[in-house]
Tab-separated table of C-alpha atoms (C1' of nucleotides) in Angstrom:
chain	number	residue	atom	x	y	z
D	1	UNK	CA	-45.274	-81.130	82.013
D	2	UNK	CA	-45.824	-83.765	84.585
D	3	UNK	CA	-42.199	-84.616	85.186
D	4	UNK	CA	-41.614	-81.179	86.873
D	5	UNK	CA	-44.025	-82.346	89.776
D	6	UNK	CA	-42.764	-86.367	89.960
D	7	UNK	CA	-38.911	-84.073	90.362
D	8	UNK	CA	-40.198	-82.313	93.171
D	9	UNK	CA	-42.421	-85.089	94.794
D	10	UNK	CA	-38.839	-87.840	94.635
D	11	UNK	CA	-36.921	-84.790	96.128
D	12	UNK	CA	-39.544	-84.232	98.979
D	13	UNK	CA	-39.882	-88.720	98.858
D	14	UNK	CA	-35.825	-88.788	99.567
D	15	UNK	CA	-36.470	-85.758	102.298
D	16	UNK	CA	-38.312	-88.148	104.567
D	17	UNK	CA	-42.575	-86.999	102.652
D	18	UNK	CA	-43.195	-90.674	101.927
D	19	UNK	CA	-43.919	-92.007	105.373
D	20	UNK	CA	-44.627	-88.636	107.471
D	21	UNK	CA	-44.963	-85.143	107.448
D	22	UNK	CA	-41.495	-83.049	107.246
D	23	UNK	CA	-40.757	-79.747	108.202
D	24	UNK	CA	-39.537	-78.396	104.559
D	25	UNK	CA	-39.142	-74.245	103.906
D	26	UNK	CA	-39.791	-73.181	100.666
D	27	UNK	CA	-36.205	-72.308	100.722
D	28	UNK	CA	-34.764	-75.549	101.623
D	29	UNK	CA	-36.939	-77.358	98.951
D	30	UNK	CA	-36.141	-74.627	96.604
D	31	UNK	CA	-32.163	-75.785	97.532
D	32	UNK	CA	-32.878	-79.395	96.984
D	33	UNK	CA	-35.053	-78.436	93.491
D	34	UNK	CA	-32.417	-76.127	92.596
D	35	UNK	CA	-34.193	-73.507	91.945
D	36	UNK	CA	-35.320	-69.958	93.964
D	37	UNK	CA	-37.680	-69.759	97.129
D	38	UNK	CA	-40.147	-68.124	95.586
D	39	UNK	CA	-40.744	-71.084	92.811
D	40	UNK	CA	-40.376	-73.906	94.923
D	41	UNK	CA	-43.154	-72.032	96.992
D	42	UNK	CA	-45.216	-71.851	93.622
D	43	UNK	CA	-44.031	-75.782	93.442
D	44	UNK	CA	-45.376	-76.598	96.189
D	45	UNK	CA	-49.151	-74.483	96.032
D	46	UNK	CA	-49.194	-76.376	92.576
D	47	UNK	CA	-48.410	-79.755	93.855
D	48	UNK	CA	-51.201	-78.778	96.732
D	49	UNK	CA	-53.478	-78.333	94.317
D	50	UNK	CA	-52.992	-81.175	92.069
D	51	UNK	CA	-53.532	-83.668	95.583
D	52	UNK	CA	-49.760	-84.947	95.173
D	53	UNK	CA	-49.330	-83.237	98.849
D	54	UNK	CA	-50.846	-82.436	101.879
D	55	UNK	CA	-49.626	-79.318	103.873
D	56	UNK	CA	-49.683	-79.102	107.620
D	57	UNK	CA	-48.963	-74.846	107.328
D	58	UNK	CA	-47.823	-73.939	111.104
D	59	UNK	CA	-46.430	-70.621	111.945
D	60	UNK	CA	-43.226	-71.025	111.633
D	61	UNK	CA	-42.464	-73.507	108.996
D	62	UNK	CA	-44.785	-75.849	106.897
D	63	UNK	CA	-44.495	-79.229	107.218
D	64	UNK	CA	-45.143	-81.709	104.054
D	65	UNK	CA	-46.605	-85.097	103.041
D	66	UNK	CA	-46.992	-87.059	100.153
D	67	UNK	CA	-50.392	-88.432	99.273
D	68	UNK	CA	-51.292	-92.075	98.323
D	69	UNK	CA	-51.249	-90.010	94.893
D	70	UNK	CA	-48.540	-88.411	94.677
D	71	UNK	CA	-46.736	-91.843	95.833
D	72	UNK	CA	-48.168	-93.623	92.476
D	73	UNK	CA	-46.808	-90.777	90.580
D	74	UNK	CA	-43.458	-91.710	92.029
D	75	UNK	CA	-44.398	-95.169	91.951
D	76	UNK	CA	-45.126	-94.952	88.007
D	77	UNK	CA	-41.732	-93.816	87.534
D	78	UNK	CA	-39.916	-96.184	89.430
D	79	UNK	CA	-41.585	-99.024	87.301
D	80	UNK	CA	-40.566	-97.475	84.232
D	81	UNK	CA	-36.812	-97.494	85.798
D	82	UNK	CA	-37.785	-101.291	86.917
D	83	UNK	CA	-38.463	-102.096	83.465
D	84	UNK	CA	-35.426	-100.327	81.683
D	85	UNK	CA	-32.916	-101.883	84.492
D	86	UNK	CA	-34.323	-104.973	86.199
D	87	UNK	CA	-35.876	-106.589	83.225
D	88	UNK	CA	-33.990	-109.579	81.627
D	89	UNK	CA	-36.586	-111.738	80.507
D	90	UNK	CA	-37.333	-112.741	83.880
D	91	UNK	CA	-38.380	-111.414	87.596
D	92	UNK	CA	-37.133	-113.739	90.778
D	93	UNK	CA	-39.715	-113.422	93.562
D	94	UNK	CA	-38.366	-114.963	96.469
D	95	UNK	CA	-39.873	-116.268	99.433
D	96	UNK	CA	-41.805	-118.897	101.568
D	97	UNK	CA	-43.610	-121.836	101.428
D	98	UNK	CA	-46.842	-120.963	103.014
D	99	UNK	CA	-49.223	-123.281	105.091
D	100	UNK	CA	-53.111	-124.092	104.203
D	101	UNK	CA	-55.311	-123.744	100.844
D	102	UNK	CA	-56.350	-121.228	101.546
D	103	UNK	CA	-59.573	-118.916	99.456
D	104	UNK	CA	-57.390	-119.004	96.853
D	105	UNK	CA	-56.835	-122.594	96.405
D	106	UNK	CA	-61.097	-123.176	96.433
D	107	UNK	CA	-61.027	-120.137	94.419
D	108	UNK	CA	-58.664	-121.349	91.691
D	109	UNK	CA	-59.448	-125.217	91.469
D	110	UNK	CA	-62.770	-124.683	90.058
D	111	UNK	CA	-63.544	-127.071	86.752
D	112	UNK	CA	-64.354	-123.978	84.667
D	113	UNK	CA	-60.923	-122.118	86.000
D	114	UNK	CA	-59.224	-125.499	85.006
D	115	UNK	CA	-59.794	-126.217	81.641
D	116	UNK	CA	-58.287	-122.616	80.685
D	117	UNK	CA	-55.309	-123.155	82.442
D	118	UNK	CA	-55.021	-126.389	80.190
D	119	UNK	CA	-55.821	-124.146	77.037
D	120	UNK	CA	-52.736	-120.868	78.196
D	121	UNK	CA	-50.161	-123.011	80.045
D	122	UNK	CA	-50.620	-126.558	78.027
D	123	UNK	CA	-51.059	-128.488	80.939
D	124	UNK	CA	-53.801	-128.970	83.523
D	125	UNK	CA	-53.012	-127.842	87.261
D	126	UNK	CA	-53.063	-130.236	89.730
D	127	UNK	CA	-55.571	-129.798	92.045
D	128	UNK	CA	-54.723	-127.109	94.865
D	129	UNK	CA	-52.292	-124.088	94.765
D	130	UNK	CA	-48.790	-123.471	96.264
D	131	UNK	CA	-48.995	-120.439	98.565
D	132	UNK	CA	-45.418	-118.778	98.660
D	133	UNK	CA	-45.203	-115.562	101.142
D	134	UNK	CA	-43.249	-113.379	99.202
D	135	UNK	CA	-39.987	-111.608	100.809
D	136	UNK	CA	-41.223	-108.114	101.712
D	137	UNK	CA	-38.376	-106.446	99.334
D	138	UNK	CA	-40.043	-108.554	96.553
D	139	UNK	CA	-43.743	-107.279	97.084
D	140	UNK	CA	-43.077	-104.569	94.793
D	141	UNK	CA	-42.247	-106.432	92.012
D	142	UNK	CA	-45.873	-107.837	92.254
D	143	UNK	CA	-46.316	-104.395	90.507
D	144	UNK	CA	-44.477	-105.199	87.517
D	145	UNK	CA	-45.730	-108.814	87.305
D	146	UNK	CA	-49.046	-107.137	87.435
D	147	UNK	CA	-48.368	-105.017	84.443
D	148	UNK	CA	-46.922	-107.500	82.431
D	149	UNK	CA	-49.509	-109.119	80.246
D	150	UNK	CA	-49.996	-112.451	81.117
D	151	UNK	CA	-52.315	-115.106	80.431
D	152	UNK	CA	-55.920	-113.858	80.964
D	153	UNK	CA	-58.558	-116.847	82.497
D	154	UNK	CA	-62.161	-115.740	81.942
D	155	UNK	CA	-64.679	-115.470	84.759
D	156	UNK	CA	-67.642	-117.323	85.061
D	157	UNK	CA	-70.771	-117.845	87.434
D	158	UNK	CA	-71.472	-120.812	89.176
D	159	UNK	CA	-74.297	-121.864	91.659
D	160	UNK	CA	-74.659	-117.515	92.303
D	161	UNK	CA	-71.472	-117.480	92.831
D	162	UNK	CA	-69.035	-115.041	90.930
D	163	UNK	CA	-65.766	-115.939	89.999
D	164	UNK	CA	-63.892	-112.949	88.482
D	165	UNK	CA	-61.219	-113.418	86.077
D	166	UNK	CA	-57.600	-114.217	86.889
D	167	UNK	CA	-54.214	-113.991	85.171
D	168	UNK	CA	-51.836	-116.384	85.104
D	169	UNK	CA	-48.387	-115.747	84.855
D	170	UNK	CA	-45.633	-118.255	83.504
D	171	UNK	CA	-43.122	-119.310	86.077
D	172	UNK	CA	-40.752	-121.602	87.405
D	173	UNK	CA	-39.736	-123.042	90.687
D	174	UNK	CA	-36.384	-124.826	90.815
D	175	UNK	CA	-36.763	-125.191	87.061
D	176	UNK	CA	-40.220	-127.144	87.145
D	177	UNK	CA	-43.112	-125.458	85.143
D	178	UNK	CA	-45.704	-123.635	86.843
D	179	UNK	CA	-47.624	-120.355	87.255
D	180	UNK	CA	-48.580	-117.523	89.363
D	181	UNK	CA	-52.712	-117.077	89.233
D	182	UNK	CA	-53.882	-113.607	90.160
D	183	UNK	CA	-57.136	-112.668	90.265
D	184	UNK	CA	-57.650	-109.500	88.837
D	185	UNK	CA	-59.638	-107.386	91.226
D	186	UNK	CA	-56.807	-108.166	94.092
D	187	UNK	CA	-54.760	-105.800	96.133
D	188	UNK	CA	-51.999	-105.782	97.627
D	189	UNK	CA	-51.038	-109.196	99.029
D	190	UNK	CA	-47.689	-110.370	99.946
D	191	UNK	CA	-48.818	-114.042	98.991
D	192	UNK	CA	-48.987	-115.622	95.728
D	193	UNK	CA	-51.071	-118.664	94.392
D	194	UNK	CA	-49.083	-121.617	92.088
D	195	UNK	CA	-50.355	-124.116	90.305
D	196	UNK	CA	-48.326	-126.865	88.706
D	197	UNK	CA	-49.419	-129.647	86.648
D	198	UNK	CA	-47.600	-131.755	89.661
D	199	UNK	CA	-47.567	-131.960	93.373
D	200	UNK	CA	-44.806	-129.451	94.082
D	201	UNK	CA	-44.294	-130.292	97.501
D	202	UNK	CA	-43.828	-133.884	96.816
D	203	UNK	CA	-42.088	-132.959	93.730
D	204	UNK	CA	-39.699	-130.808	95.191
D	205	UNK	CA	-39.946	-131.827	98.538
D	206	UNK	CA	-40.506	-128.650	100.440
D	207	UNK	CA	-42.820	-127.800	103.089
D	208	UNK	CA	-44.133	-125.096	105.366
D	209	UNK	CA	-41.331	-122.161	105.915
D	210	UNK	CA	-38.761	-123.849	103.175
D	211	UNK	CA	-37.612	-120.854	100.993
D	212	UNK	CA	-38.085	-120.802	97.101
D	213	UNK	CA	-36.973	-119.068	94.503
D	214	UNK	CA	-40.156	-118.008	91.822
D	215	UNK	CA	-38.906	-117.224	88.566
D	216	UNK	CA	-41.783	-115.795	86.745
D	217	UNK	CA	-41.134	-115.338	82.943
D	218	UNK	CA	-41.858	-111.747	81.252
K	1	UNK	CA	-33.250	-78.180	83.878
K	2	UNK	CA	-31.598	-81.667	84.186
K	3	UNK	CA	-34.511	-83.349	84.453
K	4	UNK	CA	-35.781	-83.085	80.957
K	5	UNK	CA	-33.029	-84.976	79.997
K	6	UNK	CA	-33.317	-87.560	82.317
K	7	UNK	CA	-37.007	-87.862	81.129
K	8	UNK	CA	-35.855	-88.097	77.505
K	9	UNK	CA	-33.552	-90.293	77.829
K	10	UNK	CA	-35.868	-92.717	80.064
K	11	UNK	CA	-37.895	-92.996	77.066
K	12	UNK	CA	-35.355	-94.094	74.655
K	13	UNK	CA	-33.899	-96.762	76.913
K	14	UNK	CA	-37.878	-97.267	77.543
K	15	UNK	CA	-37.904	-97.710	73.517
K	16	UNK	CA	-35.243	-99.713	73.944
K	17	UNK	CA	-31.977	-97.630	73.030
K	18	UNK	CA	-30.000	-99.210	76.081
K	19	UNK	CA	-28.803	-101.996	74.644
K	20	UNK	CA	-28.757	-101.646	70.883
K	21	UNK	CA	-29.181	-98.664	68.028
K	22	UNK	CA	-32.897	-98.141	67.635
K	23	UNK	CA	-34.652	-96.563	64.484
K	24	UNK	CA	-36.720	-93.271	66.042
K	25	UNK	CA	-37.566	-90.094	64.389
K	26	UNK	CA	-37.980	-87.282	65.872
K	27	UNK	CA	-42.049	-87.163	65.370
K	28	UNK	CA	-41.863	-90.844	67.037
K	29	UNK	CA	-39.867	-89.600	69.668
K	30	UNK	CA	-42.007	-86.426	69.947
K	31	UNK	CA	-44.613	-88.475	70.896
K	32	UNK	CA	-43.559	-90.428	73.413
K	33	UNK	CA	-41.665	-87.070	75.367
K	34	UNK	CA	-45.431	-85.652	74.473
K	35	UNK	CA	-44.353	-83.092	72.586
K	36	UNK	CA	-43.515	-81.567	68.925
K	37	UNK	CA	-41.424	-83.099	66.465
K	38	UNK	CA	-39.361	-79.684	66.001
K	39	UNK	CA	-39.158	-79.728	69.808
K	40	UNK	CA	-38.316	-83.576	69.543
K	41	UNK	CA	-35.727	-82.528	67.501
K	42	UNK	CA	-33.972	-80.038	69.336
K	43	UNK	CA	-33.811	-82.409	72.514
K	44	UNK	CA	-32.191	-85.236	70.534
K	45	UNK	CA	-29.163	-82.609	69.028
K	46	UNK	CA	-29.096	-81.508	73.009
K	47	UNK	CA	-28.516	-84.999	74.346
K	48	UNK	CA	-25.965	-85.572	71.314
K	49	UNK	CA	-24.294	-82.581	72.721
K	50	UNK	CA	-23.841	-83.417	76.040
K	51	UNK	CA	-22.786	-86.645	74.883
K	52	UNK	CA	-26.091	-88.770	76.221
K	53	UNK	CA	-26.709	-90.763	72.907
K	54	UNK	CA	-24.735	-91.232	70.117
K	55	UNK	CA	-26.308	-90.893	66.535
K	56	UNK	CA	-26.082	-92.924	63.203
K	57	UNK	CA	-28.331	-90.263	60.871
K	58	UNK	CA	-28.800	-92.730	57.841
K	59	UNK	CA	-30.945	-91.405	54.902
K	60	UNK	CA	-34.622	-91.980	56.031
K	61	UNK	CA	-34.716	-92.299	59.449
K	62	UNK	CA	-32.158	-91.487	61.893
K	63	UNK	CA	-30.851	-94.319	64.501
K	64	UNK	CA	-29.841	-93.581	68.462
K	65	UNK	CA	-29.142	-95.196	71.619
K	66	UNK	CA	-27.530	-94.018	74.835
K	67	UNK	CA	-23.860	-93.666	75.715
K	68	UNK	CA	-22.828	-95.177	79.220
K	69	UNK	CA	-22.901	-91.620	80.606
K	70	UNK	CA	-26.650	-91.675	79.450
K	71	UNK	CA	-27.054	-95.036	80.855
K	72	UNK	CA	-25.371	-93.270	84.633
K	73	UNK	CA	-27.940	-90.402	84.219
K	74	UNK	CA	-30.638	-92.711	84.534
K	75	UNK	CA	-29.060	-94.863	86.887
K	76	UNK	CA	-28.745	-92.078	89.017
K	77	UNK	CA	-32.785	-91.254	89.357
K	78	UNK	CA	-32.888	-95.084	89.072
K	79	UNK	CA	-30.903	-95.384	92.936
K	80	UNK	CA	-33.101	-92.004	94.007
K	81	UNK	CA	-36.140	-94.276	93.593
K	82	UNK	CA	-34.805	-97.443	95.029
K	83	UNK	CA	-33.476	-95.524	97.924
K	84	UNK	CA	-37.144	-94.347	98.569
K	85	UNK	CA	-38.869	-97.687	97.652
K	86	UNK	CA	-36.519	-100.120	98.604
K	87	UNK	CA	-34.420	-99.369	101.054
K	88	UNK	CA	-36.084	-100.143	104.354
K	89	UNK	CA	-32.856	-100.449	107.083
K	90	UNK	CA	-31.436	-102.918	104.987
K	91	UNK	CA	-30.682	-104.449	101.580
K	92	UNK	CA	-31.062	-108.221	100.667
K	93	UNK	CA	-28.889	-109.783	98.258
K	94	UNK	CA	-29.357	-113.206	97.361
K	95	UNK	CA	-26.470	-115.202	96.140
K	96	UNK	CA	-24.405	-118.681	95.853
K	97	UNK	CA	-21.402	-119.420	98.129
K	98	UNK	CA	-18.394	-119.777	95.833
K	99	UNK	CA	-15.249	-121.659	96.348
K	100	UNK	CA	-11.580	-120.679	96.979
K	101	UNK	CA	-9.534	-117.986	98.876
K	102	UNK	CA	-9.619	-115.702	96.056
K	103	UNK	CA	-7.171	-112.597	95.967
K	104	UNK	CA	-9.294	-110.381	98.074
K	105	UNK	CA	-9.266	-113.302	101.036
K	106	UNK	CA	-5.505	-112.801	100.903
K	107	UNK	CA	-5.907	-109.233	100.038
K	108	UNK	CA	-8.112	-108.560	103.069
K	109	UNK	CA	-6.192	-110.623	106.003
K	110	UNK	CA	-3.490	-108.434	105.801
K	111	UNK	CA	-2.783	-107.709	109.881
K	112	UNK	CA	-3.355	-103.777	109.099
K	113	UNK	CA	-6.676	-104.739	108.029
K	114	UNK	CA	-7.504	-106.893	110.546
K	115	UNK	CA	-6.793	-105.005	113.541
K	116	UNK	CA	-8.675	-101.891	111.671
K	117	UNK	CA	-11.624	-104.421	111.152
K	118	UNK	CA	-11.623	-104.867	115.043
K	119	UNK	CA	-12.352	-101.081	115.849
K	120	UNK	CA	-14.950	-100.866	113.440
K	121	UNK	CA	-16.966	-103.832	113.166
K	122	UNK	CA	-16.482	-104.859	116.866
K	123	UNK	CA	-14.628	-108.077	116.462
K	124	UNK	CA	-11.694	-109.356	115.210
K	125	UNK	CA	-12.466	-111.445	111.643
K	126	UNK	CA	-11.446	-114.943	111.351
K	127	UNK	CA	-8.635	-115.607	108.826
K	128	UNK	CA	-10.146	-115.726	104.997
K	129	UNK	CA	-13.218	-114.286	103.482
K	130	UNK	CA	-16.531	-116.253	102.189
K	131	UNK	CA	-17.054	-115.873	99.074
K	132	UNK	CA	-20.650	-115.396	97.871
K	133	UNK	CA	-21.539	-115.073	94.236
K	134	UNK	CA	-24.453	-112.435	93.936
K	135	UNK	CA	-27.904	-113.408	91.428
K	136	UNK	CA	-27.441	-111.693	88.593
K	137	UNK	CA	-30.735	-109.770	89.374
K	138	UNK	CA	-29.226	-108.465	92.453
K	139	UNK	CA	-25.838	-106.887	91.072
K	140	UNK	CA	-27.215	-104.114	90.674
K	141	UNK	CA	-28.290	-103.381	94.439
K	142	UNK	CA	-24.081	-103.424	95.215
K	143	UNK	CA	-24.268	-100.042	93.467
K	144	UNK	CA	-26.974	-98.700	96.128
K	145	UNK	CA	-24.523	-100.237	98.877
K	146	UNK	CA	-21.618	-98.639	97.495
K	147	UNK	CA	-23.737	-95.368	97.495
K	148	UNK	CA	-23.908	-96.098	101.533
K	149	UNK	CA	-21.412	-94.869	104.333
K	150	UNK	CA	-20.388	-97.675	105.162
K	151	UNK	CA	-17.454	-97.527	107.786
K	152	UNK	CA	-13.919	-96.847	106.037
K	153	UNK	CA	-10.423	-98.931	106.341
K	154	UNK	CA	-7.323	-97.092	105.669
K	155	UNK	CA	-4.853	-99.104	103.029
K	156	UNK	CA	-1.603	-99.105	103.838
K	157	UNK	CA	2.101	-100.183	102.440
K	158	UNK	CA	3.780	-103.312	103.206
K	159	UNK	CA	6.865	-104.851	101.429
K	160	UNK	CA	6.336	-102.302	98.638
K	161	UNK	CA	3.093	-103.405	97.573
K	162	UNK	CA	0.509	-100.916	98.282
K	163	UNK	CA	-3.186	-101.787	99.800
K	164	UNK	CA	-5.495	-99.572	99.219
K	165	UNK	CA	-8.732	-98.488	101.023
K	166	UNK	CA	-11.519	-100.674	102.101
K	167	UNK	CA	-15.116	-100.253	103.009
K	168	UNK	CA	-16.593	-102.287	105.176
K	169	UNK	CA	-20.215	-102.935	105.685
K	170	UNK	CA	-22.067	-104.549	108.477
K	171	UNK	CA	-24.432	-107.306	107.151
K	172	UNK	CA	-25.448	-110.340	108.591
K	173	UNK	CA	-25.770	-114.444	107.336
K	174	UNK	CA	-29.087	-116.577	108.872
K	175	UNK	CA	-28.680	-114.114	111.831
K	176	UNK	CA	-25.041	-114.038	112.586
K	177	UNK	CA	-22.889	-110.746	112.301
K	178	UNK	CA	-20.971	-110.197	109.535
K	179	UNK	CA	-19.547	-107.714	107.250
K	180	UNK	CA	-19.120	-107.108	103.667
K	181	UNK	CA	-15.740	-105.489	102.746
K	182	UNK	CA	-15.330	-103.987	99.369
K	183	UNK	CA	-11.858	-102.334	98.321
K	184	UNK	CA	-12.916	-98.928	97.340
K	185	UNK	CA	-11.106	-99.509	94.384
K	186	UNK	CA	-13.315	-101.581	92.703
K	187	UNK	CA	-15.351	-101.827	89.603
K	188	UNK	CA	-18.329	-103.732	88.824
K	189	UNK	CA	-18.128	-107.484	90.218
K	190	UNK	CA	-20.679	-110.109	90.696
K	191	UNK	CA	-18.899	-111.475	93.913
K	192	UNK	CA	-18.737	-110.034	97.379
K	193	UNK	CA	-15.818	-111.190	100.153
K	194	UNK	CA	-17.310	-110.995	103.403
K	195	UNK	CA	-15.240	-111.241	106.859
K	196	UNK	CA	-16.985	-112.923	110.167
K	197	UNK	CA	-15.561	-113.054	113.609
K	198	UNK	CA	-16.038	-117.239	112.876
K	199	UNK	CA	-15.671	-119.699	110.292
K	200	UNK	CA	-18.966	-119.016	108.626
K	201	UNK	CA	-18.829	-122.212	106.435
K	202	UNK	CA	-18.389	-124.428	109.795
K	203	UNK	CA	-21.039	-122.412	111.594
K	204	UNK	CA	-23.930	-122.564	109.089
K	205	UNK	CA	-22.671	-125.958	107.676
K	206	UNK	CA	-22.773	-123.904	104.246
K	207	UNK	CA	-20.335	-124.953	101.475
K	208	UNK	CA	-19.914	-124.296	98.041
K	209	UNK	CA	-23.284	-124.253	96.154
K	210	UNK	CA	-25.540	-123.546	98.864
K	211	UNK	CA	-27.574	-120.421	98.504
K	212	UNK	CA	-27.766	-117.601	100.958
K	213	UNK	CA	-29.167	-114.085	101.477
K	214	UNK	CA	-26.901	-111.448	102.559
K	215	UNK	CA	-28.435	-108.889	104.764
K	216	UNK	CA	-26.477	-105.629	104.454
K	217	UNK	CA	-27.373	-102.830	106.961
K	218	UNK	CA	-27.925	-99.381	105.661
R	1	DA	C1'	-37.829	-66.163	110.205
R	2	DT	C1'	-41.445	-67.584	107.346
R	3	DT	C1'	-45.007	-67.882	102.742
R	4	DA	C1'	-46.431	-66.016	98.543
R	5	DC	C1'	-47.850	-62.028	95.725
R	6	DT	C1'	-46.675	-59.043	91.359
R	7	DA	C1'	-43.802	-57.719	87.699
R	8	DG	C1'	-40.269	-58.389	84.449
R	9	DT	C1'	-37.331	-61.498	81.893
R	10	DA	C1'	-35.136	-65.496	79.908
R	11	DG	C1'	-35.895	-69.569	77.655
R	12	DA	C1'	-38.722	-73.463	76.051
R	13	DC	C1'	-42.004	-74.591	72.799
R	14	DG	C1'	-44.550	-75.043	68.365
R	15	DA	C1'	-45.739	-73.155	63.622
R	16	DG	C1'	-43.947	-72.430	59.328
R	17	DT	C1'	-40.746	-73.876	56.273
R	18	DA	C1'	-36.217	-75.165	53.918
R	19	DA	C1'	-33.253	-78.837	52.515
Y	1	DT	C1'	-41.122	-88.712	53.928
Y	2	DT	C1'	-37.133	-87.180	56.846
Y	3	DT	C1'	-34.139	-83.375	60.092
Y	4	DA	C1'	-33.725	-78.914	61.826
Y	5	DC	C1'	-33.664	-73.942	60.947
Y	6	DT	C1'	-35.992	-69.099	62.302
Y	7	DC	C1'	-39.223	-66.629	64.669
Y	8	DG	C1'	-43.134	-65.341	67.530
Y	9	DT	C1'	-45.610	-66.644	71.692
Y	10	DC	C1'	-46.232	-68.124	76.020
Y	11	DT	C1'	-44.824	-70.256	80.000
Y	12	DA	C1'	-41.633	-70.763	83.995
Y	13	DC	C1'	-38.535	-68.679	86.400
Y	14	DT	C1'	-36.349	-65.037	89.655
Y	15	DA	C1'	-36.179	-60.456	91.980
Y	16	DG	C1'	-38.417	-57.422	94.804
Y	17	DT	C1'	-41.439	-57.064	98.334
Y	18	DA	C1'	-45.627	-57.503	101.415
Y	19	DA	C1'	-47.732	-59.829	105.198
DNA sequence: ATTACTAGTAGACGAGTAA
DNA sequence: TTTACTCGTCTACTAGTAA
């Protein structure tokens, strides 16, 4: 019975609920549900009470917001729709070369990080990664990449340090092998790591702010 | 009490009944809809009625998959989402320029358009449409566009042929104006005309080959 | 106008079971 | 094992109405 409240939480999403609080009557989101003032009312106390919402309840009309909750409800959805519609056996992230190292690039080139990649992608990186700013319309589809399931590299510790694991992702950039290394316990970023067995901006020839397409294999 | 169906039928295509006949019984399918098989049961001969999926009940298991008005149910909630996740105040679509005039660049210069073009878009379109071929992966985001405003062209009649009506929408190449006209007419196509107030291929250098992204307003 | 209670009803669901 | 009937229950809705 879930998919009653992800209905009313897209209707109230395409009313405006996703970014700020909207003035909705129970009657109007009763029209938009379909269904009678008086349930969309109970609609609304239950999606209150289940966190999905947040009610601002002035005297003459409420106003309504979607919680960072209620938004991966929606968001849970749309991935399943992702997966039924945008899924070939690929995803295209596109984007920009990015400048520097970066943490990432320390992060990643680490001996004991290396010889997995050798094991999972059958070649061994060269040393540094390819930072590629992904298009903000693609950032989303670092979602689905994310819950694909990937190549998983093992942590380890070294000298007190701890490296967490990562997961690397087949991919290819202007059809030349490489991969997309995550590492697990990382939010939201709208910049991915590569690594390639060869020197992609020799190889390719690109530099700081060329675009690239990232085809990343499912 | 659409949405039930909707759900249903997002787990078949989910299960992979999109593309092909897949083997599910109804306890399978009761499962994944979290529910009965007798309730399972009386879903599937519900979407069979209102002609969602089509049915081949062999001897031991019975074998389904959606019907292209199943596949425009879900394609429906599918554009809800993207128009809340996606759609910031524009659309993207990446493509190739393609070569020749095509029929809709002789289609499209007709004088009646052009002048129209000149109310609407604010300037008057140089003779011939570029052609861009759209990623694969991006086709479907013309449906979302189509789903737009957009600002409308009248057709017209002219030595007995008859040109019909023509939606234009504004977009822009590497930062110069542009717009995207689609005959309203149209059914799925992979390649978009688009009209400029200058020779686009002269003024970005671009020729056939070269990749571009297509910035559609909403 | 609003929101939201109570009461009554229609329909959705699952258990039991037949084919 | 399947699919799908009947039937009883219980939930989800709307109407009426209060605040």
């Amino acid at each position: 019975m879930d998919e009653k409240y992800t209905f009313a939480l897209r209707k109230i999403a395409l009313l405006g609920g996703m970014n700020d609080y909207i003035a909705v009557s129970s009657r109007e989101l009763g029209e938009a549900l379909d269904m009678s003032q008086q349930s969309a009312s109970k609609r609304i106390l239950e999606l209150l009470d289940k966190k999905y919402i947040v009610r601002d309840l002035g005297a003459r009309k409420q106003r309504i917001k979607l919680t960072s909750e209620g938004i991966d409800q929606l968001k849970g959805e749309y991935n399943e729709y992702r997966r039924i519609f945008e899924l070939s056996d690929h995803i295209v992230l596109h984007g920009t070369i990015k400048s520097g190292l970066g943490e990432g690039g320390y992060y990643i080139c680490q001996n004991n990080y290396m010889d997995q990649f050798q094991d999972v992608l059958g070649f061994k990186p060269y040393e540094g990664t390819l930072n590629v700013h992904v298009d903000k319309e693609d950032v989303g589809k670092l979602d689905l990449i994310k819950g694909l399931t990937g190549h998983t590299i093992d942590g380890f510790h070294k000298d007190g340090r701890s490296f967490g694991n990562v997961t690397a992702y087949k991919a290819k950039i202007r059809n030349v092998d490489c991969a997309i290394v995550v590492p697990d316990r990382t939010h939201h970023k709208d910049v991915i790591e590569i690594v390639c067995q060869y020197h992609l901006r020799r190889t390719l020839s690109i530099n700081d702010g060329d675009r690239v397409d990232v085809r990343v294999e499912i």
